Coordinates of N, CA and C in Angstrom, one line a residue:
M219 N -59.2 -41.3 19.6 CA -59.4 -40.1 20.4 C -60.8 -39.8 20.4
G220 N -61.3 -39.3 21.5 CA -62.7 -39.1 21.7 C -63.2 -37.9 21.0
V221 N -64.5 -37.7 21.0 CA -65.2 -36.6 20.3 C -64.7 -35.3 20.8
L222 N -64.5 -35.2 22.1 CA -64.0 -33.9 22.7 C -62.7 -33.6 22.1
C223 N -61.8 -34.6 22.1 CA -60.4 -34.3 21.6 C -60.4 -33.7 20.2
L224 N -61.2 -34.3 19.3 CA -61.3 -33.8 18.0 C -61.9 -32.4 17.9
S225 N -62.9 -32.1 18.8 CA -63.5 -30.8 18.8 C -62.6 -29.8 19.3
L226 N -61.8 -30.1 20.3 CA -60.8 -29.2 20.8 C -59.7 -28.9 19.8
L227 N -59.3 -29.9 19.1 CA -58.3 -29.6 18.1 C -58.8 -28.7 17.0
A228 N -60.0 -29.0 16.6 CA -60.7 -28.2 15.5 C -60.9 -26.7 16.0
A229 N -61.3 -26.6 17.3 CA -61.5 -25.2 17.8 C -60.2 -24.5 17.9
C230 N -59.1 -25.1 18.3 CA -57.9 -24.4 18.5 C -57.3 -24.0 17.1
G231 N -57.6 -24.7 16.1 CA -57.1 -24.4 14.8 C -57.9 -23.4 14.0
E232 N -59.1 -23.0 14.5 CA -59.9 -22.0 13.8 C -59.4 -20.6 13.9
A233 N -59.4 -19.9 12.9 CA -59.0 -18.5 12.9 C -60.1 -17.7 13.4
E234 N -59.8 -16.5 14.0 CA -60.8 -15.6 14.5 C -61.6 -15.1 13.3
A235 N -62.9 -14.9 13.5 CA -63.7 -14.3 12.5 C -63.4 -12.8 12.3
P236 N -63.5 -12.3 11.1 CA -63.3 -10.9 10.9 C -64.3 -10.1 11.8
V237 N -63.9 -8.9 12.1 CA -64.7 -8.1 13.0 C -66.2 -7.9 12.5
E238 N -66.3 -7.7 11.2 CA -67.6 -7.5 10.6 C -68.5 -8.8 10.7
N239 N -67.9 -10.0 10.9 CA -68.6 -11.2 11.1 C -68.8 -11.6 12.5
A240 N -68.2 -10.9 13.4 CA -68.2 -11.2 14.8 C -69.6 -11.2 15.4
V241 N -69.9 -12.2 16.3 CA -71.2 -12.2 17.0 C -71.1 -11.4 18.2
P242 N -72.0 -10.4 18.4 CA -71.9 -9.6 19.6 C -72.1 -10.4 20.8
M243 N -71.4 -10.1 21.9 CA -71.7 -10.8 23.2 C -71.7 -9.8 24.3
N244 N -72.3 -10.2 25.3 CA -72.5 -9.3 26.5 C -71.2 -9.4 27.3
I245 N -70.2 -8.6 27.0 CA -68.9 -8.6 27.6 C -69.0 -8.3 29.1
A246 N -69.9 -7.3 29.4 CA -70.0 -6.9 30.8 C -70.4 -8.0 31.7
S247 N -71.5 -8.7 31.3 CA -72.0 -9.8 32.2 C -71.0 -11.0 32.2
N248 N -70.3 -11.3 31.1 CA -69.3 -12.3 31.1 C -68.1 -12.0 31.9
A249 N -67.7 -10.7 32.0 CA -66.5 -10.3 32.7 C -66.8 -10.4 34.2
I250 N -68.1 -10.1 34.6 CA -68.4 -10.2 36.0 C -68.6 -11.7 36.5
E251 N -69.1 -12.5 35.6 CA -69.4 -13.9 35.9 C -68.0 -14.6 35.9
G252 N -67.7 -15.3 37.0 CA -66.5 -16.1 37.0 C -66.5 -17.3 36.1
E253 N -65.3 -17.8 35.8 CA -65.1 -18.9 34.9 C -66.0 -20.1 35.3
V254 N -65.9 -20.5 36.6 CA -66.7 -21.6 37.0 C -68.2 -21.4 36.9
T255 N -68.6 -20.2 37.4 CA -70.0 -19.9 37.3 C -70.5 -19.9 35.9
L256 N -69.8 -19.4 35.0 CA -70.1 -19.4 33.6 C -70.2 -20.8 33.0
A257 N -69.2 -21.6 33.3 CA -69.2 -23.0 32.9 C -70.4 -23.8 33.4
E258 N -70.7 -23.5 34.7 CA -71.9 -24.2 35.2 C -73.2 -23.8 34.6
R259 N -73.3 -22.5 34.3 CA -74.5 -22.0 33.6 C -74.6 -22.6 32.2
L260 N -73.5 -22.7 31.5 CA -73.5 -23.3 30.1 C -73.9 -24.7 30.2
A261 N -73.3 -25.5 31.2 CA -73.7 -26.9 31.3 C -75.2 -27.0 31.7
R262 N -75.7 -26.2 32.5 CA -77.1 -26.2 32.9 C -77.9 -26.0 31.6
E263 N -77.6 -25.0 30.8 CA -78.3 -24.8 29.6 C -78.3 -26.0 28.6
A264 N -77.1 -26.6 28.5 CA -77.0 -27.8 27.7 C -77.8 -28.9 28.1
L265 N -78.1 -29.0 29.4 CA -79.0 -30.0 30.0 C -80.4 -29.7 30.0
G266 N -80.8 -28.5 29.5 CA -82.2 -28.1 29.4 C -82.7 -27.3 30.7
N267 N -81.8 -26.8 31.4 CA -82.1 -26.0 32.6 C -83.0 -26.7 33.6
P268 N -82.6 -27.9 34.0 CA -83.4 -28.6 35.0 C -83.3 -27.9 36.4
E269 N -84.4 -28.0 37.1 CA -84.5 -27.4 38.5 C -83.5 -28.0 39.5
A270 N -83.5 -29.3 39.6 CA -82.8 -30.0 40.7 C -81.4 -30.4 40.2
L271 N -80.6 -29.4 39.9 CA -79.2 -29.6 39.3 C -78.2 -29.0 40.2
T272 N -77.2 -29.7 40.7 CA -76.2 -29.1 41.6 C -74.8 -29.5 41.0
F273 N -73.9 -28.6 41.2 CA -72.5 -28.8 40.7 C -71.5 -29.0 41.8
A274 N -70.4 -29.7 41.5 CA -69.4 -29.9 42.5 C -68.0 -30.1 41.9
D275 N -67.0 -30.0 42.6 CA -65.6 -30.3 42.3 C -65.1 -29.6 41.0
P276 N -65.3 -28.3 40.8 CA -64.8 -27.7 39.6 C -63.3 -27.7 39.6
I277 N -62.7 -27.9 38.4 CA -61.2 -27.8 38.2 C -61.0 -27.0 36.9
R278 N -59.8 -26.4 36.8 CA -59.5 -25.7 35.6 C -58.2 -26.2 35.0
S279 N -58.1 -26.3 33.7 CA -56.8 -26.6 33.1 C -56.8 -25.8 31.8
R280 N -55.6 -25.9 31.1 CA -55.4 -25.2 29.9 C -54.8 -26.1 28.9
S281 N -55.2 -26.0 27.6 CA -54.6 -26.8 26.6 C -54.5 -25.9 25.4
E282 N -53.2 -25.8 24.9 CA -52.9 -24.9 23.8 C -53.5 -23.5 24.0
G283 N -53.4 -23.0 25.2 CA -53.9 -21.6 25.5 C -55.4 -21.5 25.7
V284 N -56.1 -22.6 25.7 CA -57.6 -22.6 25.8 C -57.9 -23.1 27.2
T285 N -58.8 -22.3 27.9 CA -59.2 -22.7 29.3 C -60.3 -23.7 29.2
I286 N -60.1 -24.7 30.1 CA -61.1 -25.8 30.2 C -61.5 -26.0 31.6
I287 N -62.8 -25.9 31.8 CA -63.4 -26.1 33.2 C -64.1 -27.5 33.2
C288 N -63.8 -28.3 34.2 CA -64.4 -29.6 34.3 C -65.0 -29.7 35.7
G289 N -66.0 -30.6 35.8 CA -66.6 -30.8 37.1 C -67.6 -31.9 37.1
H290 N -68.4 -32.0 38.2 CA -69.4 -33.0 38.3 C -70.8 -32.3 38.5
Y291 N -71.8 -32.9 38.1 CA -73.2 -32.4 38.4 C -74.1 -33.5 38.8
T292 N -75.1 -33.2 39.5 CA -76.1 -34.2 39.9 C -77.5 -33.6 39.6
R293 N -78.4 -34.5 39.2 CA -79.8 -34.1 39.1 C -80.6 -34.9 40.2
G294 N -81.1 -34.2 41.1 CA -81.9 -34.8 42.1 C -81.1 -35.9 42.8
E295 N -81.6 -37.2 42.8 CA -81.0 -38.3 43.5 C -80.1 -39.1 42.5
E296 N -80.0 -38.7 41.3 CA -79.2 -39.5 40.3 C -77.7 -39.5 40.7
P297 N -76.9 -40.4 40.3 CA -75.5 -40.4 40.5 C -74.8 -39.2 39.8
A298 N -73.7 -38.8 40.4 CA -72.9 -37.7 39.8 C -72.5 -38.0 38.4
R299 N -72.5 -37.0 37.5 CA -72.0 -37.1 36.1 C -71.1 -36.0 35.9
R300 N -70.4 -36.0 34.7 CA -69.3 -35.0 34.5 C -69.7 -34.1 33.4
Y301 N -69.0 -32.9 33.4 CA -69.2 -31.9 32.3 C -67.8 -31.3 32.0
I302 N -67.7 -30.8 30.8 CA -66.4 -30.2 30.4 C -66.9 -29.0 29.6
V303 N -66.3 -27.8 29.9 CA -66.6 -26.6 29.1 C -65.3 -26.1 28.6
V304 N -65.2 -25.9 27.3 CA -64.0 -25.5 26.6 C -64.1 -24.0 26.1
D305 N -63.2 -23.2 26.6 CA -63.1 -21.8 26.1 C -64.4 -21.0 26.3
N306 N -65.2 -21.4 27.4 CA -66.5 -20.7 27.7 C -67.4 -20.8 26.5
Q307 N -67.3 -21.8 25.6 CA -68.2 -21.9 24.5 C -68.7 -23.3 24.3
D308 N -67.8 -24.2 24.1 CA -68.2 -25.6 23.8 C -68.5 -26.4 25.1
V309 N -69.7 -27.0 25.2 CA -70.1 -27.7 26.4 C -70.2 -29.2 26.1
F310 N -69.7 -30.0 26.9 CA -69.8 -31.5 26.8 C -70.3 -32.0 28.1
V311 N -71.5 -32.6 28.1 CA -72.0 -33.2 29.3 C -72.2 -34.7 29.1
E312 N -71.9 -35.4 30.2 CA -71.9 -36.9 30.1 C -73.2 -37.4 29.6
A313 N -74.3 -36.8 29.9 CA -75.6 -37.2 29.5 C -75.8 -37.3 28.0
N314 N -74.9 -36.5 27.3 CA -75.0 -36.4 25.8 C -73.9 -37.0 25.0
M315 N -73.1 -37.8 25.7 CA -72.0 -38.5 25.0 C -71.7 -39.8 25.6
S316 N -71.0 -40.7 25.0 CA -70.7 -42.0 25.5 C -69.8 -41.9 26.7
Q317 N -69.9 -42.9 27.6 CA -69.1 -42.9 28.8 C -67.6 -43.0 28.4
A318 N -67.3 -43.8 27.4 CA -66.0 -44.0 27.0 C -65.3 -42.7 26.5
D319 N -66.1 -41.9 25.7 CA -65.6 -40.6 25.2 C -65.4 -39.7 26.4
M320 N -66.3 -39.7 27.3 CA -66.2 -38.8 28.5 C -65.0 -39.2 29.3
D321 N -64.8 -40.5 29.5 CA -63.7 -41.0 30.3 C -62.4 -40.6 29.7
A322 N -62.2 -40.7 28.4 CA -61.0 -40.4 27.8 C -60.8 -38.9 27.8
S323 N -61.8 -38.1 27.5 CA -61.7 -36.6 27.5 C -61.4 -36.1 28.9
F324 N -62.1 -36.6 29.9 CA -61.9 -36.2 31.3 C -60.5 -36.5 31.8
A325 N -60.0 -37.7 31.4 CA -58.7 -38.1 31.8 C -57.6 -37.2 31.2
E326 N -57.8 -36.8 29.9 CA -56.8 -36.0 29.2 C -56.9 -34.6 29.6
F327 N -58.0 -34.0 29.7 CA -58.1 -32.6 29.9 C -58.5 -32.1 31.3
C328 N -58.9 -33.0 32.2 CA -59.4 -32.6 33.5 C -58.6 -33.1 34.7
T329 N -57.6 -33.9 34.4 CA -56.8 -34.5 35.5 C -55.3 -34.1 35.5
Q330 N -54.8 -34.1 34.3 CA -53.3 -33.8 34.1 C -53.1 -32.3 34.2
G331 N -52.5 -31.8 35.3 CA -52.2 -30.4 35.4 C -53.3 -29.5 35.7
A332 N -54.5 -30.1 36.0 CA -55.7 -29.3 36.4 C -55.5 -28.7 37.8
Q333 N -56.1 -27.6 37.9 CA -56.0 -26.8 39.2 C -57.4 -26.4 39.7
R334 N -57.5 -26.2 41.0 CA -58.7 -25.7 41.5 C -58.8 -24.2 41.0
P335 N -60.0 -23.7 40.7 CA -60.2 -22.4 40.1 C -59.6 -21.2 41.0
A336 N -59.4 -21.4 42.3 CA -58.9 -20.3 43.1 C -57.5 -20.0 42.8
Q337 N -56.8 -21.0 42.1 CA -55.4 -20.8 41.8 C -55.3 -20.4 40.3
P338 N -54.4 -19.5 39.9 CA -54.2 -19.3 38.5 C -53.7 -20.5 37.7
A339 N -54.1 -20.7 36.5 CA -53.7 -21.8 35.7 C -52.2 -21.6 35.4
A340 N -51.5 -22.7 35.5 CA -50.0 -22.7 35.2 C -49.9 -22.6 33.7
P341 N -48.8 -21.9 33.2 CA -48.6 -21.8 31.8 C -48.3 -23.2 31.2
A342 N -48.6 -23.5 30.0 CA -48.4 -24.8 29.4 C -46.8 -25.0 29.3
P343 N -46.3 -26.2 29.6 CA -44.9 -26.4 29.5 C -44.5 -26.3 28.0
Q344 N -43.3 -25.7 27.8 CA -42.8 -25.5 26.4 C -42.0 -26.8 26.0
E345 N -42.2 -27.3 24.8 CA -41.5 -28.4 24.4 C -40.0 -28.0 24.1
N346 N -39.1 -28.9 24.3 CA -37.7 -28.7 24.0 C -37.1 -27.6 24.8
A347 N -37.7 -27.3 26.0 CA -37.1 -26.2 26.8 C -35.8 -26.6 27.4
Q348 N -34.8 -25.7 27.4 CA -33.5 -26.1 27.9 C -33.2 -25.3 29.1

């Protein structure tokens, strides 16, 4: 399993920090900023805020209740590369991981059941549903 898969499993299993240990965040700005815009901003920051960076083809999926935004980015004339943002926190960009890990992670989290952001994410199917 790729690096992202392990990170996702670890993140899903983490308990929430007690309120006294919580890191304050700017809720108002995050509430206004859409999921895709936020994911693109986080990916841009992970890449060092380059000037000539454009984003395309955003899709949204959910895994164990966690929102995942995936898409492509290009820098200037370079070929398109991929990014994955998990739960508006963890950012994975193709420039910082192996192509094999990104291929596996993108296939698992960004193609199966993924939706365009304009549509609400479908609830995860329940196992053993009758």
